Each structure stands twice: as structure tokens, then as C-alpha cells.
Amino acid sequence: MKPHVEKPALLACLLTSLLVGPAQAQDVAKPNWTGEIAPVSGFTGQMSMTMETDVPKDMAVEEVVRFEPWQMLDDLFRDDIVFLMRGGPTDWTTADADGTGAQDCENQRLLSETGQDRMRQLGALMVVHGLRPGKVKVSQWCRAQETYLSLETGMLHADINALDGMTSALMPSLNPMGMVHGASDVDVLRRAISDWDGGDGKGPLLLITHFNNIAALTEFNVYEGEMLILDPTRGGRVLGYLRLGSSVPDSVRFPKDVVAFAQRQAAKADFGN
């Protein structure tokens, strides 16, 4: 029986290339992918993948996941934690038009093609390393939904049964603060985190939201596609972060010197596109 996945009002304007369902995935042989976790330097750990089967280019995974601190490793596999995520890399040559609504995709800043691909790879890495969420709540904003659909695509590439038992739904309180139909504050978001107890034990809670919402709740400034790991049993304490190795801060939210340094560091790494 096909699992029930709750996805009310997923937007028709989103790119159909992101919509990869189980029926499509079954046409491709299950890849033989294995994951490896190792310390990198200091407090940082890295999750990588080995692909032992040739796959099409749009299924290949060259990225790695960096997380910090290393001591957080065991907590990452708990069902009662929360992944608080900012939407994936966007096209910063465009901006949300004044007065745009939550579902007005044509007038919003959307994921770039690179951003879509990186979120796909992140989804595959999460499944291979046993980090698949059990429940997902997503902002109504188009780039947040694109982020989720790209993650889902990668998850299905790694395992055609990856979505079994996982539920997803839109959550208006995750919409960007300060925008039309945006969240007025983070009170509902805070309650959603504090109320999470692991659900039915099928994986942690993933909340896909926006920069301002995360900053207002945690006082952390996060990169596009980055996840903060929160512990509801400790009052929503931030345990650490998880993001792709190629991630860099965007030039709108971060100072120029911070962006330039991060770009130099990413350029030295042997991964990504």
C-alpha cells in the first residue's frame, strides 16, 4: 500500500522536474551507495558517500555534509530532535516583489538550478546516513517548497522506499516574517519545537523556514540550506549545525568579508559543483 503523505496545496507552478514519485524511481535500479562519517578538523565532522554503481548525472552525489560539533554525532540520530532548516540556495539576481503572496511563485526569489541540485544531493546524503525525517513542515513560500521537493527527489534516488511513513504538510507560521501572509512572530514555531517528542519514532521533525525566522528564534544567522539541530528536551537548545560542504553565506545577509573568506575556503575543497 502506498504510504499516505500529506501535502496540501503543493503549488502547480513549481518545476515539474522536481516531482519524482515512487513509480518513476522504480524504473532505476537501486543504487549501491554507502556512507562514511569521519572527523575533519577541530570540532567538525563530515558525512560522505561512495557510489559503487554508475548512475545518471542527475542522480550523482558529489557533495559532503559538514556538521559541528563532532560531539553532536549521537544526537543526530535521535527521533526527538528538530532540524530547523533555511531554504536552499536561491537566485539572488531576483527579489520578492512588494506585496507578493505566499503562493505567487512568479514574483518570488526561487531556488537556482544549482540550489535545486544541491538540495537533491543533501536529500540523498540524509537517507544514506540515516537522517531521514519522520515529519516535515514547510513554509508556504515557493522556495521553501522547492527545497523540500528537491530533498524528496534525492531521498527517493537513494531509496525508493525513503518516504514510507514520512508525512509532510505546509505550515503558515513558517512563512517569512515581515512579508505578506508571513509569520507575525516565532511563538507558534517555538511551540512546534517544544511539543515535538519524536512522534511515532520514524525520524526527527524537519521544519523548512527562512533566515529571519531562524534568527529571531535562535539568534543564529544560517546559510541557505543549513540546518540547526535543536533539542526540545533542553528547552529547544541549539546542539549544532549541519550543512553541505559547498555552502557559503549569501552576500545579502552576511558581511562581505565573511562571504569572501567562506568562498575561498569552499574553493579549496574537493567536492561539489
XYZ file of C-alpha atoms in Angstrom:
273
model
C 0.000 0.000 0.000
C 1.309 3.421 -0.899
C 2.076 5.449 2.252
C -0.046 8.492 2.959
C 1.969 11.677 2.544
C 0.025 14.790 3.480
C 0.871 17.594 1.031
C -1.980 20.089 0.887
C -1.840 22.741 -1.838
C 1.593 21.974 -3.262
C 1.950 24.587 -5.956
C 1.331 23.747 -9.602
C 3.821 26.459 -10.586
C 6.768 24.544 -9.116
C 9.046 22.893 -11.654
C 7.625 19.513 -12.594
C 11.165 18.168 -12.911
C 11.333 18.189 -9.113
C 8.347 15.900 -8.737
C 9.863 12.425 -8.676
C 7.471 9.836 -7.289
C 7.964 6.190 -6.353
C 6.615 4.981 -9.704
C 9.327 6.906 -11.559
C 12.055 5.836 -9.170
C 11.232 2.144 -9.670
C 12.446 2.403 -13.269
C 16.020 2.833 -11.975
C 17.914 0.030 -10.260
C 18.515 0.677 -6.587
C 21.999 2.187 -6.325
C 24.633 0.633 -4.124
C 25.613 3.663 -2.052
C 27.435 3.594 1.256
C 28.087 6.396 3.709
C 31.154 7.276 5.737
C 31.437 9.584 8.751
C 34.784 10.987 9.842
C 36.188 13.949 11.783
C 37.624 16.711 9.611
C 39.382 19.140 11.922
C 38.794 20.552 15.363
C 35.161 20.037 16.260
C 33.909 19.410 12.700
C 32.673 16.119 11.271
C 31.936 15.114 7.688
C 29.461 12.724 6.074
C 30.339 11.488 2.598
C 29.083 8.865 0.161
C 30.623 6.239 -2.066
C 28.621 5.394 -5.183
C 29.541 1.878 -6.301
C 27.028 1.812 -9.148
C 27.037 4.016 -12.237
C 24.057 6.361 -12.159
C 22.743 9.127 -14.428
C 24.234 12.575 -13.897
C 21.050 13.856 -12.280
C 21.390 11.175 -9.568
C 25.105 11.617 -8.869
C 26.189 12.853 -5.434
C 29.486 14.713 -5.158
C 28.658 16.783 -2.084
C 29.514 16.106 1.542
C 27.711 17.159 4.703
C 29.628 19.056 7.362
C 28.380 19.150 10.940
C 29.633 20.749 14.123
C 30.374 19.943 16.856
C 31.612 16.400 16.401
C 30.250 15.612 19.874
C 26.729 16.104 18.444
C 27.034 12.966 16.298
C 24.991 10.640 18.518
C 22.238 13.227 18.943
C 21.792 13.466 15.165
C 20.168 10.032 15.116
C 17.543 10.726 17.778
C 13.887 10.822 16.765
C 13.058 13.521 19.319
C 15.265 16.279 17.869
C 14.287 19.006 15.402
C 16.083 20.001 12.197
C 15.396 23.730 11.713
C 16.304 24.496 8.107
C 16.621 27.582 5.935
C 15.513 27.135 2.302
C 18.154 26.142 -0.234
C 20.399 28.349 -2.425
C 18.394 30.888 -4.410
C 18.824 33.152 -7.416
C 19.865 36.436 -5.811
C 19.524 38.332 -9.105
C 15.806 38.478 -8.318
C 13.912 39.513 -5.201
C 10.453 39.043 -3.763
C 8.180 41.709 -5.255
C 6.493 44.108 -2.838
C 3.180 42.698 -1.691
C 3.783 39.234 -3.142
C 1.683 36.465 -1.656
C 2.812 33.133 -0.291
C 1.860 31.211 -3.443
C 2.819 33.846 -6.036
C 5.853 31.999 -7.387
C 6.353 34.276 -10.385
C 7.088 37.220 -8.079
C 9.329 35.458 -5.566
C 13.013 34.666 -5.364
C 13.314 30.963 -6.187
C 15.970 28.283 -5.928
C 18.663 28.440 -8.579
C 19.355 25.339 -10.660
C 22.470 24.822 -8.560
C 20.394 25.203 -5.415
C 17.918 22.579 -6.576
C 20.728 20.162 -7.354
C 22.467 20.708 -4.031
C 19.260 20.125 -2.087
C 18.728 16.927 -4.098
C 22.185 15.759 -3.094
C 21.515 16.712 0.524
C 18.368 14.574 0.494
C 20.312 11.573 -0.768
C 23.028 12.065 1.842
C 20.440 12.282 4.612
C 18.894 8.946 3.627
C 22.214 7.152 3.172
C 23.297 8.307 6.643
C 20.019 7.510 8.397
C 18.948 11.136 8.914
C 15.612 10.945 7.117
C 12.933 12.926 8.979
C 9.710 11.332 10.136
C 7.656 14.502 9.759
C 8.237 17.610 7.626
C 6.585 21.024 7.973
C 7.241 23.545 5.203
C 6.727 27.267 4.725
C 4.125 28.127 2.086
C 6.711 30.238 0.267
C 7.700 28.767 -3.086
C 11.447 28.478 -2.435
C 10.769 26.541 0.769
C 8.556 24.113 -1.130
C 11.176 23.796 -3.877
C 13.698 22.960 -1.159
C 11.515 20.189 0.191
C 10.715 18.731 -3.228
C 14.414 18.688 -4.124
C 15.246 16.936 -0.844
C 12.495 14.428 -1.568
C 13.889 13.756 -5.036
C 17.306 12.927 -3.597
C 15.777 10.752 -0.897
C 13.935 8.687 -3.493
C 17.065 8.374 -5.614
C 18.877 6.869 -2.634
C 15.997 4.595 -1.639
C 12.683 4.206 -3.488
C 11.060 3.469 -0.118
C 12.548 6.517 1.605
C 9.197 8.262 2.050
C 7.435 5.315 3.697
C 5.862 6.543 6.916
C 7.035 10.123 6.431
C 4.418 12.895 6.398
C 4.728 16.449 5.109
C 2.476 19.497 5.208
C 2.558 23.253 4.739
C 2.730 25.402 7.886
C 1.870 29.130 7.529
C 3.699 30.035 10.744
C 6.942 29.099 8.942
C 6.350 31.814 6.307
C 8.946 34.624 6.282
C 8.454 37.266 8.937
C 7.788 40.744 7.624
C 6.168 39.572 4.382
C 2.517 39.475 3.316
C 0.989 36.349 4.887
C 4.243 35.944 6.801
C 4.605 34.894 10.415
C 3.962 37.721 12.888
C 6.348 36.196 15.432
C 8.003 32.876 16.259
C 5.678 31.815 19.069
C 3.954 29.089 17.030
C 7.317 27.900 15.707
C 8.692 27.760 19.244
C 5.719 25.696 20.408
C 6.047 23.298 17.484
C 9.635 22.638 18.534
C 8.940 22.326 22.251
C 5.999 19.974 21.633
C 7.995 17.559 19.467
C 8.621 14.292 21.314
C 9.734 12.044 18.479
C 6.234 11.305 17.233
C 5.872 7.656 16.295
C 9.602 7.024 16.224
C 10.036 7.247 12.444
C 12.522 10.095 12.480
C 13.070 13.670 13.675
C 10.975 16.721 12.807
C 12.195 18.857 9.883
C 10.990 22.467 9.702
C 11.826 24.369 6.486
C 11.578 28.119 7.023
C 13.501 31.353 6.408
C 16.510 33.359 7.596
C 14.635 35.946 9.680
C 12.501 33.349 11.432
C 15.528 31.281 12.425
C 17.476 34.347 13.571
C 14.548 35.591 15.663
C 14.133 32.208 17.342
C 17.754 31.178 17.872
C 19.911 34.312 17.303
C 21.910 32.258 14.773
C 22.470 33.504 11.215
C 22.365 30.455 8.950
C 23.427 29.806 5.361
C 20.946 28.823 2.663
C 20.225 25.109 3.019
C 21.716 24.938 6.514
C 20.027 23.109 9.387
C 20.297 23.879 13.068
C 19.825 20.857 15.330
C 17.501 21.682 18.236
C 16.780 19.621 21.341
C 13.217 20.044 22.686
C 14.175 18.158 25.851
C 16.565 21.001 26.695
C 14.244 23.915 26.037
C 14.949 23.990 22.298
C 18.691 24.353 22.808
C 20.776 24.518 19.608
C 23.080 21.491 19.654
C 24.949 22.374 16.461
C 24.568 22.762 12.717
C 24.549 20.624 9.580
C 25.154 21.928 6.040
C 26.676 20.947 2.710
C 30.415 21.373 2.390
C 29.946 23.717 -0.571
C 27.683 26.068 1.392
C 28.691 29.713 1.578
C 26.957 32.708 3.168
C 24.941 34.898 0.826
C 26.068 38.473 0.240
C 22.736 39.987 1.279
C 22.534 38.543 4.795
C 26.249 38.424 5.642
C 29.139 40.946 5.617
C 31.363 40.981 2.522
C 34.487 39.845 4.381
C 32.636 36.838 5.810
C 31.364 35.902 2.332
C 34.798 36.279 0.726
C 36.506 34.121 3.367
C 33.871 31.373 3.080
C 34.126 31.371 -0.707
C 37.913 30.939 -0.532
C 37.536 28.036 1.869
C 34.881 26.335 -0.283
C 37.049 26.728 -3.408
C 39.823 24.723 -1.743
C 37.577 21.758 -1.071
C 37.448 18.736 -3.386
C 33.706 18.327 -3.768
C 30.577 19.998 -5.156
C 29.888 21.733 -8.425
